[in-house]
Amino acid sequence: MDFAVLADAFDRMESTKKRLELTQYLVELFEKTPQKVISKIVYLLQGKLRPDFEGVELGVAEKLAVRAISKSSGIPTGKIEDEYKRGGDLGHAASVILEQKTQTTFLVEDITVERVYETLFKIAKLEGARSQDMKVKYISSLLNDANPLEASFILKILLGTLRLGIAENTVMDALAIAFSGNKDNRRILEHAYNVSSDLGRVAETVSEKGLEGVERFGVVLFNPVRPMLADRVKSQKESVERLGGIFAAEYKLDGERVQIHIRGEKVVLYSRSLEDISSYYPDIIERIPKAVQAENAILEAEAVAVNENTGEFLPFQELMHRRRKYKIEKAVTQYPITVNFFDILFCNGKSCLELSYEERRKKLEKTVKEDEYARYIPMTIVKDESDVEEFLENSINAGSEGLMLKMTDKPYQAGSRGSYWLKLKREYQNELGDSLDLVVIGGFFGKGRRTGSYGTLLLATYDEDADLFTSICKVGTGFSDEDLDQLYQILQPKVTIKKNPRIESEMEADVWFEPELVIEVVASEITLSPIHKAAMDKVRKGAGLALRFPKFTGKIRTEKMADDASTNEEVITLYRGQKKVAHDKSLV
Ligand code: ATP
């Protein structure tokens, strides 16, 4: 398939934000796409090469892309950087530069989607000393044969700046229309996506085998299931009102969610955002097979740091010490954990998603044999507010964040934040009602003791409609010296030459970062702001929302992607709820 067809579709999609138009462009594109290419196109549309859980990362830095443009055009890197700074993004700059190309190529090979994809794949797999030079070579060979529009999209994919604003649901709408003639069939595709986490495979199947093929999708070992999430409640009263009758209450432990896939000795661990995190937990890989009494299973647990002597749960940030590539064995002994099981999604070759909570919990207790390392998450059946209060109190005393409240007769809803699971945290009962997970977009150099680090960070919410990161506050408190060191190590490689076009901020930072890292903050209040861009014009014309007295909680949320950060909608709800909470509190 000619890459020009895809570049042309990308170009049209970039020019609109309207969901209906985007869907229409996608339908037209899918109708022109051969079966064997459709999965590749679906990944590329999302700026990926493979589903997230396979961990294939493009990771090309801007500087390297500038070198490749220079090699292919014969124009010096300084001039390319100037063009880049002048406006647009590097993809756009490349198209302008290539128009003025001084070198001519004689042997022009066709640019097909397959060729671009294969080359990007090779680039992603390159490692080692010479990999940078090889990347430049591969990129420039593509640019040599590309026209300016194609070149601009090749670079955007490589740099991760292709922003078509296409949500997964829009892709599924378009697939349903293109291959079944009816948008309502998205439901069937959605189910397949929720159990497989692989939209490319869903697309390939529906294009080859139609809806019947997709209907046969089931849970498969070593292919993560999209996690079920919980809605938030602010009080015991609200939880009883929403769940009614008798329901289960579990401790909400403050660790890392781990989806454990196991068959015999083979164990693979996936995070909440479905990345393979097996290398951080060699202890789970080694010890869990002894506790699991089934031929194969998919289990969900919260891995929590513990004090080895007292068994007490420790806060989430203790787990951060395991986020390292080397000397992980040392971290395992220094920062011990327990694995606290709360669900079972697959057992002895069969899916458990359709079973009720009650049946799954029974199966879980049959499948996992408890020992001092593998535990069941503490659970009790509750029937009224005072039961919830009592268990909440116990859970907080044990070092947990609060409670998860679950309907006992409901199935596991993969990939959805529904009303069958609720979460109740103590901190929801403070004035603001919750902590926020914000994206780090900019940094300000520290002074005095903080020289050599970013003393203050500029943070943003996620604007779901526009697919942008909108500034909401600067935060300079709550950081220990160790936090500042760690954040500097993480953030320094994310510094960009120019502000990423997805960042909306009037405030100027000393340095801009790729919007990737998510950290947790608390604040005393949300106020209207003439400077910050979060929820601009939504509450009042000409004003955005800002956090008052924000403070870092110590949690770097490595398990969250930037678009899992708190959204403007959530912030508006918290803003509107501020006064109401005062009232609710008097009822608690
Ligand atoms: P939060 O910011 O509160 O962690 P989240 O957006 O990551 O929320 P939620 O569905 O809102 O996800 O909260 C559920 C999270 O709480 C899970 O992802 C899991 O890591 C953790 N957790 C702790 N204890 C439990 C439990 N008993 N059952 C389910 N999840 C639990």
PDB file of C-alpha atoms in Angstrom, residues 33 108 275 319 339 346 380 403 472 509 515 522 534:
ATOM      1  CA  THR A  33      -6.468  -0.846   3.218  1.00  0.00           C
ATOM      2  CA  VAL A 108      14.068   6.422  -5.873  1.00  0.00           C
ATOM      3  CA  GLU A 275       3.471  -2.624  30.325  1.00  0.00           C
ATOM      4  CA  LEU A 319       8.460   0.583  45.409  1.00  0.00           C
ATOM      5  CA  VAL A 339       1.751  -9.722  46.926  1.00  0.00           C
ATOM      6  CA  PHE A 346      -8.539 -16.835  34.086  1.00  0.00           C
ATOM      7  CA  THR A 380     -15.197  -8.316  54.652  1.00  0.00           C
ATOM      8  CA  LEU A 403     -11.387   0.925  50.822  1.00  0.00           C
ATOM      9  CA  ILE A 472      -2.680  24.129  36.227  1.00  0.00           C
ATOM     10  CA  ALA A 509       9.410  27.646  32.092  1.00  0.00           C
ATOM     11  CA  PRO A 515       4.726  15.593  28.598  1.00  0.00           C
ATOM     12  CA  VAL A 522      -2.551  17.620  46.890  1.00  0.00           C
ATOM     13  CA  ALA A 534      -6.769  24.047  32.629  1.00  0.00           C
TER      14      ALA A 534
END
